[in-house]
Short mmCIF file of C-alpha atoms in Angstrom, two decimals:
data_model
loop_
_atom_site.label_atom_id
_atom_site.label_comp_id
_atom_site.label_asym_id
_atom_site.label_seq_id
_atom_site.Cartn_x
_atom_site.Cartn_y
_atom_site.Cartn_z
CA MET A 1 21.14 -23.04 2.98
CA ILE A 2 23.68 -24.65 0.96
CA SER A 3 26.72 -27.07 2.82
CA GLY A 4 29.38 -27.73 0.90
CA LEU A 5 32.46 -30.75 1.23
CA PRO A 6 34.96 -30.87 -0.98
CA TRP A 7 36.83 -33.89 -1.73
CA ARG A 8 40.08 -33.12 -3.52
CA THR A 9 42.55 -35.32 -5.76
CA ARG A 10 45.54 -35.02 -7.74
CA THR A 11 44.96 -36.12 -11.27
CA ASN A 12 48.06 -35.90 -13.57
CA GLY A 13 50.09 -33.82 -10.98
CA LEU A 14 47.39 -31.18 -11.65
CA LYS A 15 44.90 -30.52 -8.62
CA LYS A 16 41.44 -31.48 -9.26
CA MET A 17 38.62 -30.93 -6.70
CA PHE A 18 34.84 -33.30 -6.87
CA GLU A 19 32.42 -31.49 -4.65
CA GLN A 20 29.94 -32.55 -3.19
CA ARG A 21 26.94 -30.50 -1.63
CA VAL A 22 23.82 -30.80 0.35
CA ILE A 23 21.37 -28.54 -0.66
CA LEU A 24 18.86 -27.98 2.61
CA GLY A 25 15.13 -27.10 1.41
CA ASP A 26 12.29 -28.20 -0.88
CA ALA A 27 12.76 -29.96 -3.91
CA ASN A 28 10.02 -28.27 -6.01
CA GLU A 29 11.39 -25.54 -4.85
CA ILE A 30 15.49 -25.61 -4.95
CA LEU A 31 15.22 -27.27 -8.52
CA ALA A 32 13.54 -23.86 -9.85
CA ASP A 33 16.47 -22.31 -9.46
CA PHE A 34 18.56 -24.40 -11.17
CA ALA A 35 20.14 -23.46 -14.92
CA SER A 36 18.48 -24.87 -17.16
CA GLU A 37 21.03 -28.19 -18.61
CA SER A 38 23.14 -27.96 -15.59
CA VAL A 39 23.43 -31.76 -14.63
CA ASP A 40 24.54 -35.32 -16.11
CA LEU A 41 22.70 -37.34 -14.58
CA ILE A 42 19.88 -37.55 -11.71
CA ILE A 43 19.12 -40.00 -9.38
CA ALA A 44 15.81 -39.78 -7.64
CA ASP A 45 14.26 -41.97 -4.61
CA PRO A 46 11.05 -39.87 -4.30
CA PRO A 47 9.38 -40.81 -1.23
CA TYR A 48 6.22 -43.52 -2.67
CA ASN A 49 3.64 -41.91 -1.11
CA LEU A 50 3.27 -44.92 1.76
CA GLY A 51 3.10 -42.95 4.88
CA LYS A 52 6.35 -43.53 6.22
CA ASN A 53 7.73 -40.73 8.51
CA TYR A 54 11.13 -38.98 7.54
CA GLY A 55 11.34 -37.22 10.44
CA ASN A 56 9.72 -33.50 10.19
CA ASN A 57 7.90 -35.37 6.87
CA HIS A 58 5.81 -37.87 6.63
CA ASP A 59 4.53 -38.58 2.83
CA VAL A 60 1.06 -38.53 2.48
CA LYS A 61 -0.97 -36.70 -0.13
CA SER A 62 -3.84 -37.69 -1.80
CA PHE A 63 -3.55 -39.66 -5.04
CA ASP A 64 -4.17 -36.57 -7.11
CA GLU A 65 -1.80 -34.03 -4.85
CA TYR A 66 0.90 -37.05 -5.00
CA LEU A 67 0.95 -36.78 -9.19
CA LYS A 68 0.81 -33.00 -8.71
CA PHE A 69 4.13 -33.00 -7.07
CA SER A 70 5.69 -35.88 -8.94
CA ARG A 71 5.13 -33.19 -12.30
CA LYS A 72 6.19 -30.79 -10.74
CA TRP A 73 9.70 -32.13 -9.92
CA LEU A 74 10.23 -34.54 -12.83
CA GLY A 75 9.67 -31.34 -14.89
CA SER A 76 12.38 -29.89 -13.07
CA ALA A 77 14.13 -32.39 -13.96
CA HIS A 78 13.58 -32.65 -17.41
CA ARG A 79 14.30 -28.83 -17.93
CA ILE A 80 18.06 -29.06 -15.89
CA LEU A 81 18.93 -31.95 -17.40
CA LYS A 82 21.64 -31.67 -20.24
CA ALA A 83 20.41 -32.73 -23.97
CA ASN A 84 22.85 -36.31 -23.10
CA GLY A 85 22.08 -37.07 -19.69
CA THR A 86 20.29 -39.91 -18.07
CA ILE A 87 17.42 -39.75 -14.86
CA TYR A 88 16.72 -43.15 -12.75
CA VAL A 89 13.68 -42.93 -11.21
CA PHE A 90 12.84 -45.37 -7.48
CA MET A 91 9.15 -46.16 -6.99
CA GLY A 92 6.45 -48.34 -5.64
CA PHE A 93 4.17 -49.77 -7.65
CA ARG A 94 1.17 -48.00 -6.94
CA PHE A 95 2.58 -45.02 -9.15
CA ILE A 96 4.99 -46.19 -11.13
CA SER A 97 2.78 -46.40 -14.09
CA TYR A 98 1.67 -43.15 -14.18
CA LEU A 99 5.29 -41.84 -14.00
CA TYR A 100 6.66 -43.44 -16.90
CA ASP A 101 3.42 -42.13 -19.01
CA ILE A 102 4.61 -38.58 -17.18
CA LEU A 103 8.12 -38.92 -18.06
CA GLU A 104 7.01 -40.31 -21.61
CA ARG A 105 4.20 -38.82 -22.91
CA GLU A 106 4.07 -35.77 -20.99
CA MET A 107 8.13 -35.18 -21.14
CA GLY A 108 8.71 -36.54 -24.11
CA MET A 109 11.74 -38.61 -22.84
CA PHE A 110 13.20 -41.68 -24.48
CA PHE A 111 12.46 -45.18 -22.37
CA ASN A 112 15.73 -46.81 -21.83
CA SER A 113 15.63 -49.65 -18.92
CA TRP A 114 12.61 -50.95 -16.77
CA ILE A 115 15.31 -52.16 -13.52
CA VAL A 116 14.11 -54.55 -10.93
CA TRP A 117 16.14 -54.28 -7.94
CA HIS A 118 15.89 -57.27 -6.45
CA TYR A 119 16.72 -57.86 -2.55
CA THR A 120 16.62 -61.15 0.10
CA GLN A 121 15.04 -59.34 2.63
CA GLY A 122 12.23 -56.88 2.94
CA MET A 123 8.43 -56.64 4.94
CA GLY A 124 6.65 -59.91 5.77
CA LYS A 125 3.03 -60.69 4.73
CA LYS A 126 0.78 -63.15 6.24
CA ARG A 127 -1.89 -63.04 3.07
CA GLY A 128 -0.34 -62.50 -0.45
CA PHE A 129 3.21 -62.52 -1.28
CA SER A 130 5.93 -60.62 0.92
CA PRO A 131 7.69 -57.93 -1.74
CA ARG A 132 10.92 -58.29 -2.71
CA HIS A 133 11.74 -55.64 -5.24
CA ASP A 134 11.53 -52.03 -5.97
CA ASP A 135 11.55 -50.48 -9.54
CA ILE A 136 13.74 -48.38 -11.22
CA LEU A 137 12.96 -46.39 -14.25
CA MET A 138 15.68 -45.36 -16.45
CA PHE A 139 14.98 -42.56 -19.27
CA THR A 140 17.43 -40.57 -21.18
CA LYS A 141 16.62 -36.65 -22.64
CA SER A 142 17.76 -37.87 -26.13
CA LYS A 143 18.99 -40.93 -28.35
CA ASP A 144 22.53 -39.34 -27.66
CA PHE A 145 23.17 -40.64 -23.55
CA VAL A 146 26.09 -41.35 -22.02
CA PHE A 147 26.30 -45.32 -21.11
CA ASN A 148 29.33 -46.79 -20.25
CA LEU A 149 29.28 -50.68 -20.72
CA ASP A 150 32.27 -52.13 -19.72
CA SER A 151 32.21 -50.58 -16.24
CA ILE A 152 29.60 -52.70 -15.48
CA ARG A 153 29.94 -55.36 -16.52
CA VAL A 154 29.93 -58.70 -14.45
CA PRO A 155 31.95 -61.97 -14.87
CA GLN A 156 30.61 -64.19 -17.06
CA LYS A 157 29.73 -67.83 -15.69
CA TYR A 158 31.21 -70.46 -18.24
CA TYR A 159 34.60 -68.76 -20.26
CA ARG A 160 34.65 -69.02 -24.32
CA GLU A 161 37.39 -67.78 -26.25
CA ARG A 162 33.88 -65.66 -28.69
CA ASN A 163 32.80 -64.12 -25.57
CA ASN A 164 33.66 -60.79 -24.24
CA MET A 165 36.36 -61.58 -21.50
CA ARG A 166 35.93 -58.18 -19.90
CA GLY A 167 32.11 -59.39 -18.88
CA ALA A 168 28.84 -59.55 -19.66
CA ASN A 169 25.65 -56.83 -19.33
CA PRO A 170 24.18 -57.18 -16.04
CA GLY A 171 20.85 -57.12 -17.29
CA ASP A 172 17.89 -55.67 -15.87
CA VAL A 173 17.67 -57.38 -12.68
CA TRP A 174 19.99 -56.21 -9.66
CA GLU A 175 20.29 -58.31 -6.47
CA PHE A 176 22.34 -56.17 -3.77
CA SER A 177 21.37 -56.78 -0.25
CA HIS A 178 19.62 -53.80 2.02
CA VAL A 179 21.98 -52.31 4.23
CA HIS A 180 21.53 -54.05 7.73
CA TYR A 181 21.49 -53.07 10.91
CA CYS A 182 24.17 -54.43 11.34
CA ASN A 183 26.55 -53.43 8.93
CA GLU A 184 28.58 -50.09 9.64
CA ASN A 185 27.31 -48.18 6.60
CA ARG A 186 24.01 -48.04 7.98
CA GLU A 187 22.09 -44.93 8.70
CA ASP A 188 19.20 -44.25 10.91
CA HIS A 189 16.62 -43.47 7.77
CA PRO A 190 14.04 -45.52 6.56
CA THR A 191 14.76 -46.06 3.63
CA GLN A 192 18.94 -46.24 2.95
CA LYS A 193 19.77 -47.86 -0.72
CA PRO A 194 22.87 -49.75 -0.84
CA GLU A 195 25.75 -47.71 -2.23
CA GLY A 196 26.11 -50.85 -4.80
CA LEU A 197 22.94 -50.39 -6.25
CA ILE A 198 23.85 -46.63 -7.02
CA GLU A 199 27.59 -47.25 -7.99
CA ARG A 200 26.21 -48.79 -11.00
CA MET A 201 23.95 -46.24 -12.09
CA ILE A 202 26.79 -43.46 -11.76
CA LEU A 203 29.36 -45.58 -13.41
CA ALA A 204 26.81 -46.54 -16.59
CA SER A 205 25.51 -43.10 -17.35
CA SER A 206 28.65 -40.72 -16.23
CA ASP A 207 32.61 -39.76 -16.70
CA GLU A 208 34.79 -38.67 -13.58
CA GLY A 209 34.53 -35.42 -13.18
CA LEU A 210 30.54 -34.72 -14.13
CA THR A 211 27.93 -33.86 -12.08
CA VAL A 212 25.31 -35.99 -10.54
CA LEU A 213 21.99 -34.73 -8.73
CA ASP A 214 19.88 -35.96 -6.18
CA PRO A 215 16.57 -34.61 -5.66
CA PHE A 216 15.87 -36.42 -2.38
CA SER A 217 19.46 -37.50 -0.88
CA GLY A 218 17.78 -38.80 2.23
CA SER A 219 20.92 -40.61 4.14
CA GLY A 220 23.57 -38.95 1.44
CA THR A 221 24.16 -42.76 -0.75
CA THR A 222 24.75 -40.89 -3.63
CA LEU A 223 26.87 -37.83 -2.60
CA ARG A 224 29.13 -40.61 -0.84
CA VAL A 225 29.67 -42.77 -3.79
CA CYS A 226 30.30 -39.64 -6.32
CA GLN A 227 32.57 -39.13 -3.70
CA GLN A 228 34.14 -42.41 -4.31
CA LEU A 229 33.72 -42.79 -8.15
CA LYS A 230 35.42 -38.66 -8.61
CA ARG A 231 32.00 -37.34 -9.79
CA ASN A 232 30.85 -33.94 -8.52
CA ALA A 233 27.29 -34.24 -6.85
CA ILE A 234 24.56 -31.94 -5.75
CA GLY A 235 21.91 -32.98 -2.79
CA ILE A 236 18.54 -32.20 -1.80
CA GLU A 237 17.14 -32.59 1.24
CA ILE A 238 14.37 -31.00 3.22
CA ASN A 239 14.68 -32.93 6.43
CA PRO A 240 17.97 -30.88 8.44
CA ASP A 241 19.15 -33.96 10.42
CA TYR A 242 19.13 -35.60 6.87
CA VAL A 243 21.92 -33.29 6.10
CA SER A 244 24.02 -33.54 8.73
CA MET A 245 23.95 -36.82 8.68
CA SER A 246 24.96 -37.11 5.16
CA LYS A 247 28.23 -34.27 6.06
CA ALA A 248 29.10 -36.81 8.57
CA ARG A 249 28.93 -39.79 6.45
CA LEU A 250 31.23 -37.60 3.40
CA SER A 251 34.01 -37.13 6.57
CA ARG A 252 34.23 -40.17 7.20
CA CYS A 253 36.87 -42.72 6.08
CA PHE A 254 36.01 -45.10 2.92
CA ASN A 255 36.97 -48.82 3.41
CA GLY A 256 34.61 -50.21 0.39
CA PHE A 257 30.89 -49.57 -0.85
CA ASP A 258 28.47 -51.53 2.00
CA SER A 259 26.93 -53.28 -0.84
CA VAL A 260 28.04 -55.36 -3.54
CA ASP A 261 26.89 -57.42 -6.79
CA PRO A 262 27.07 -61.44 -5.49
CA ARG A 263 28.01 -62.05 -9.36
CA VAL A 264 31.32 -59.88 -9.00
CA SER A 265 33.25 -62.81 -6.97
CA ARG A 266 32.12 -65.23 -10.02
CA VAL A 267 35.27 -67.03 -11.79
CA PRO A 268 34.25 -68.19 -15.26
CA LEU A 269 34.07 -71.96 -15.81
CA ASP A 270 36.12 -73.83 -18.62
CA LEU A 271 39.07 -70.96 -17.92
CA ASN A 272 41.72 -74.18 -18.25
CA SER A 273 43.82 -72.59 -20.96
CA GLY A 274 47.19 -71.51 -18.39
CA GLY A 275 47.32 -68.39 -20.14
CA ALA A 276 43.78 -67.08 -20.59
CA ARG A 277 43.53 -67.99 -16.75
CA LYS A 278 46.40 -65.47 -15.58
CA GLU A 279 45.64 -63.01 -17.73
CA TYR A 280 41.59 -63.02 -16.27
CA LEU A 281 43.01 -63.78 -13.50
CA LYS A 282 45.16 -60.64 -13.16
CA LYS A 283 42.21 -58.72 -14.34
CA HIS A 284 39.30 -59.32 -12.84
CA LYS A 285 39.80 -57.39 -9.47
CA GLU A 286 40.49 -53.97 -12.00
CA TRP A 287 37.16 -54.75 -13.30
CA PHE A 288 35.09 -55.80 -10.78
CA LEU A 289 36.31 -55.43 -7.37
CA THR A 290 37.33 -52.21 -7.35
CA ASN A 291 35.25 -50.28 -4.43
CA HIS A 292 34.95 -53.90 -3.01
CA GLU A 293 37.60 -55.20 -1.29
CA ASN A 294 35.71 -57.14 1.44
CA VAL A 295 34.73 -59.45 -1.61
CA VAL A 296 38.29 -59.74 -2.87
CA GLU A 297 39.12 -62.90 -0.04
CA GLU A 298 35.92 -64.70 -1.09
CA PHE A 299 37.05 -64.29 -5.00
CA ARG A 300 40.28 -65.47 -4.49
CA GLY A 301 38.67 -69.09 -2.37
CA GLU A 302 36.39 -69.69 -5.23
CA VAL A 303 39.66 -69.59 -7.55
CA THR A 304 41.30 -71.84 -5.42
CA ARG A 305 38.23 -74.02 -4.94
CA LEU A 306 37.38 -74.25 -8.97
CA TYR A 307 41.07 -74.56 -10.03
CA GLY A 308 43.02 -75.90 -7.32
CA ASP A 309 45.78 -74.87 -4.63
CA ASN A 310 49.07 -75.86 -6.69
CA GLU A 311 52.14 -73.69 -6.97
CA ILE A 312 51.58 -72.31 -10.22
CA GLU A 313 47.91 -70.77 -8.81
CA HIS A 314 49.49 -69.38 -6.01
CA GLU A 315 51.35 -67.39 -8.38
CA GLN A 316 48.63 -66.57 -10.05
CA LEU A 317 46.86 -65.49 -7.07
CA ALA A 318 49.27 -62.98 -5.62
CA LEU A 319 47.90 -60.83 -8.60
CA LEU A 320 45.00 -59.98 -6.53
CA GLU A 321 47.39 -58.13 -4.28
CA THR A 322 48.42 -55.75 -6.89
#
């Protein structure tokens, strides 16, 4: 059962359509029908086999059963990924080393990064240390792959003329808050991922108009982010309630992504040259705050705190309104 929701925009006066589709079914069955080398990017958040309740199914398998399940969908993912494509896989600590081995040694893919998603709230433990991170493996199908560094840079802590004013590589430790229950974008799903987290992967590893696949699409976060970033997206979800949830989410008005790297509102220190400061402030919103209108005011406050509130600064801050 396939349900499609197209999103249209106009580019250079021509109608261009980007489509987000939700496919109801088992990922291992659905992926078998995909054409080889048909998607540009895969973002996968499979069940971690921790016994979570996903409505019409529980992720409870024996150790060997879970590895068999993982090998099957990873094999399909490798087959349908284009030669210059990338896969990101979320995984808990118990199985991540096995997935690494499958991707590198069995599939022959190329390891790029082991990303740590750090969050400030999570499960509490009375004996031992409470977990505050998830792990994400990034592998590419070949050594020639899409990576748009300028699209994901973060502001420098200090400004130096020899540095890239455009910003720094965000590194492999990413801080994004969970989608809290009071957030208007919070869905009734046990493992909803923040939009800002998915945004970074999509911007880094795909271009506008390309196709992103999420084989375990859950609440539809990947589809929603692709909708705003002008990518085509295909989600596969086994729970019909989550399919309906995703369709409803895609139909809502967009008011900005529900999470953001806290560094994007950072203003570089030592922007003492008036000319450099004016040039930087003019570009900051375009570079770092697109789709994150909710932190523009925070950034303006930081500029005022660091560089004063005189008439010249008011003129420079006005550039952020455009």
